[in-house]
PDB file of C-alpha atoms in Angstrom:
ATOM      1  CA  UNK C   1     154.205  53.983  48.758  1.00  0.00           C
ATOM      2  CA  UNK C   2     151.076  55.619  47.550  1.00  0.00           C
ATOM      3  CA  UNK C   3     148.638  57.019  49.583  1.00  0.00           C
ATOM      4  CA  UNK C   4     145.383  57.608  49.412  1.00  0.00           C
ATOM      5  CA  UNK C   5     143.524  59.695  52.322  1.00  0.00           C
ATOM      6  CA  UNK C   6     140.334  60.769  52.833  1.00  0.00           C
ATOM      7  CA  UNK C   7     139.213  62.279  56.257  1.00  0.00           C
ATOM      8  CA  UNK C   8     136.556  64.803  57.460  1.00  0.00           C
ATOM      9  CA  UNK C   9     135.578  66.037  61.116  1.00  0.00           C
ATOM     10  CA  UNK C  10     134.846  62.386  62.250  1.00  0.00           C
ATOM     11  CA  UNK C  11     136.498  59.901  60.268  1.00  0.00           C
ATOM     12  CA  UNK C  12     140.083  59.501  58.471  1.00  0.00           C
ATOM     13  CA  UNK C  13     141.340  57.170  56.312  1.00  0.00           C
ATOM     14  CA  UNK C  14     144.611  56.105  55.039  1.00  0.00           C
ATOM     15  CA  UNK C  15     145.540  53.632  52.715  1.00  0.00           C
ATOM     16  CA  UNK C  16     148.226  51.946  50.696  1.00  0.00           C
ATOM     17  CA  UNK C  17     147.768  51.484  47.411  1.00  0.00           C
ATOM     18  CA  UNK C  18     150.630  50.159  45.750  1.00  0.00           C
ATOM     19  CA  UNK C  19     148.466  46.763  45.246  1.00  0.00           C
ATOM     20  CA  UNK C  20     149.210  44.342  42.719  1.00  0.00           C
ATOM     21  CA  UNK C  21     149.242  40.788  41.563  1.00  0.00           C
ATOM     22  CA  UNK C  22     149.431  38.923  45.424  1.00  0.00           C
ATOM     23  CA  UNK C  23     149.477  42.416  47.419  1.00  0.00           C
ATOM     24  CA  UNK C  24     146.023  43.835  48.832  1.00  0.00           C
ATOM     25  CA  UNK C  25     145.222  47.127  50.008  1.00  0.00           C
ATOM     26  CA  UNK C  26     145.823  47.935  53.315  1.00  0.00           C
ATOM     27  CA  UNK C  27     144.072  51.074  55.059  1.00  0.00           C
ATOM     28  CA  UNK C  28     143.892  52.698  58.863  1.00  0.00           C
ATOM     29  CA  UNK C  29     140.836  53.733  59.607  1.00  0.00           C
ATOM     30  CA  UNK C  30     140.130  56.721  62.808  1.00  0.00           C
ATOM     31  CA  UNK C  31     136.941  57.480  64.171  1.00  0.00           C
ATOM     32  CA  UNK C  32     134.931  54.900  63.679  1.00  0.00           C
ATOM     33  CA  UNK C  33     134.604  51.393  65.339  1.00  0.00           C
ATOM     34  CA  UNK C  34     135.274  48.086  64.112  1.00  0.00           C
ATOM     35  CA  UNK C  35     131.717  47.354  64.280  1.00  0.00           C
ATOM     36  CA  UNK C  36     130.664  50.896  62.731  1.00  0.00           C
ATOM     37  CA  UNK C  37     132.967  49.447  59.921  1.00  0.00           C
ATOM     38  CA  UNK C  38     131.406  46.138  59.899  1.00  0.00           C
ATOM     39  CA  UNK C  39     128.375  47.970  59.482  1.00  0.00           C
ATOM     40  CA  UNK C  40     129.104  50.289  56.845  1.00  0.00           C
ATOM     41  CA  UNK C  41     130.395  47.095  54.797  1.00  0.00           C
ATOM     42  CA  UNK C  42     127.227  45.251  54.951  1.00  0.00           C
ATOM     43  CA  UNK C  43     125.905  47.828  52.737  1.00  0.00           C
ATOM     44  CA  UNK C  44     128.694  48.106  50.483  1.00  0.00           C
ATOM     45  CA  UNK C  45     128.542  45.713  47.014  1.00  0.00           C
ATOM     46  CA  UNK C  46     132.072  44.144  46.979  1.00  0.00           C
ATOM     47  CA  UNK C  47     132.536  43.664  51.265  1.00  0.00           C
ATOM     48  CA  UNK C  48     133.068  40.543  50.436  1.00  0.00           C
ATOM     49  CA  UNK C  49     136.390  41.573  49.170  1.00  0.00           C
ATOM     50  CA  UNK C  50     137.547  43.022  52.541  1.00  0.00           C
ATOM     51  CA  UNK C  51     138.344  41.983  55.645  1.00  0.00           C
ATOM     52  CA  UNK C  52     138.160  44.085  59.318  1.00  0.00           C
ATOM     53  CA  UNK C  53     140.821  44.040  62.208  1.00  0.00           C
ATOM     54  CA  UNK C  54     139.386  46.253  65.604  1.00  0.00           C
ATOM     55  CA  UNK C  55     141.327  47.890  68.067  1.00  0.00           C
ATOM     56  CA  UNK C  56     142.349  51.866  68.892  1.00  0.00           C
ATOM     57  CA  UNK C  57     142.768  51.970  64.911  1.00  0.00           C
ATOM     58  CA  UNK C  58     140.608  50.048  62.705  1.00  0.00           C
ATOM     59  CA  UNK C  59     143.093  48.298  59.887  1.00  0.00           C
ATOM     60  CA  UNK C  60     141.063  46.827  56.562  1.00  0.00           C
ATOM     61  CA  UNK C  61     142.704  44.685  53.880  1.00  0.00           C
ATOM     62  CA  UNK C  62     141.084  45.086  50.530  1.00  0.00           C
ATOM     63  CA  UNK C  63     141.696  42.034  48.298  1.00  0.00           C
ATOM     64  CA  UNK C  64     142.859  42.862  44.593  1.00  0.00           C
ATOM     65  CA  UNK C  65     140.345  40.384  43.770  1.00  0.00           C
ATOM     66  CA  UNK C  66     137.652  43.078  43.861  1.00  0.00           C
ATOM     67  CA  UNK C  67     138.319  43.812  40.471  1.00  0.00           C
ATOM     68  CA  UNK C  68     136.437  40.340  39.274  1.00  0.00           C
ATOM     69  CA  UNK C  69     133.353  42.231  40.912  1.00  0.00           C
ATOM     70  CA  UNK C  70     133.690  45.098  38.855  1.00  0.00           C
ATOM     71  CA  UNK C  71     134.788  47.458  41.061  1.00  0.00           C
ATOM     72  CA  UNK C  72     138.226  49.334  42.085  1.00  0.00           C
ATOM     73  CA  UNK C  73     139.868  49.398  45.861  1.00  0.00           C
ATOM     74  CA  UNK C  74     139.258  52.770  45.575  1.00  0.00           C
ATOM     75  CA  UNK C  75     135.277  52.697  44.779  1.00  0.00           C
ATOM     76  CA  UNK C  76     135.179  50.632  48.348  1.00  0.00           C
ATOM     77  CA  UNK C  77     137.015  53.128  50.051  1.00  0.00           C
ATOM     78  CA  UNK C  78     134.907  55.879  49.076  1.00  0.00           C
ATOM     79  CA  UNK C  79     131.734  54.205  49.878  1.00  0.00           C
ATOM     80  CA  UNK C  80     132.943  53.104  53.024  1.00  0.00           C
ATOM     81  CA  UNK C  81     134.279  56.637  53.708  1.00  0.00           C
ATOM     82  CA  UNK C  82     130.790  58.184  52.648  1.00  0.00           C
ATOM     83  CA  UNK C  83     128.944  55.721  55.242  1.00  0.00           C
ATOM     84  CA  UNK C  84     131.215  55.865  58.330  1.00  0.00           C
ATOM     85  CA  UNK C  85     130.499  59.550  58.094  1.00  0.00           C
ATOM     86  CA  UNK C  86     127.203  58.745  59.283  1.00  0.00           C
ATOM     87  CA  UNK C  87     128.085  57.131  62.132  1.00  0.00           C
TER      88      UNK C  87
END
């Protein structure tokens, strides 16, 4: 497993990225709402590529196919970490 965490006073996020052919990205996210996240991802080029689960923990699936967008599972999660900072 390879993690990848990013977390500040507010918000932390953890996520899995072994990803390949078939496997997505999965990531916990603490200390922000599902619909802070929803939020966040409505300003975020590539949302289309990920998908939001609510509850105590919010858990978000990245698909690989984010890289026929242009971008990386890890661009996503920094701009989604940058923006849930705010809220």
């Amino acid at each position: 497993m390879s993690l990848y965490v990013l977390h500040s006073e507010k918000v932390y996020i953890e996520c899995d990225m072994e990803y390949s052919a078939g496997k997505d990205v999965s990531c916990i996210i603490r200390g922000a709402t599902a619909e802070c996240v929803k939020s966040a991802l409505a300003k975020i080029n590539g949302a289309d590529y990920i998908t939001v689960k609510g509850g105590d923990e919010v858990n978000v699936t990245i698909s690989t196919s984010v890289f026929k967008a242009g971008k990386t599972p890890g661009e996503l999660i920094r701009e989604l970490f940058i923006l849930l900072r705010a809220c």
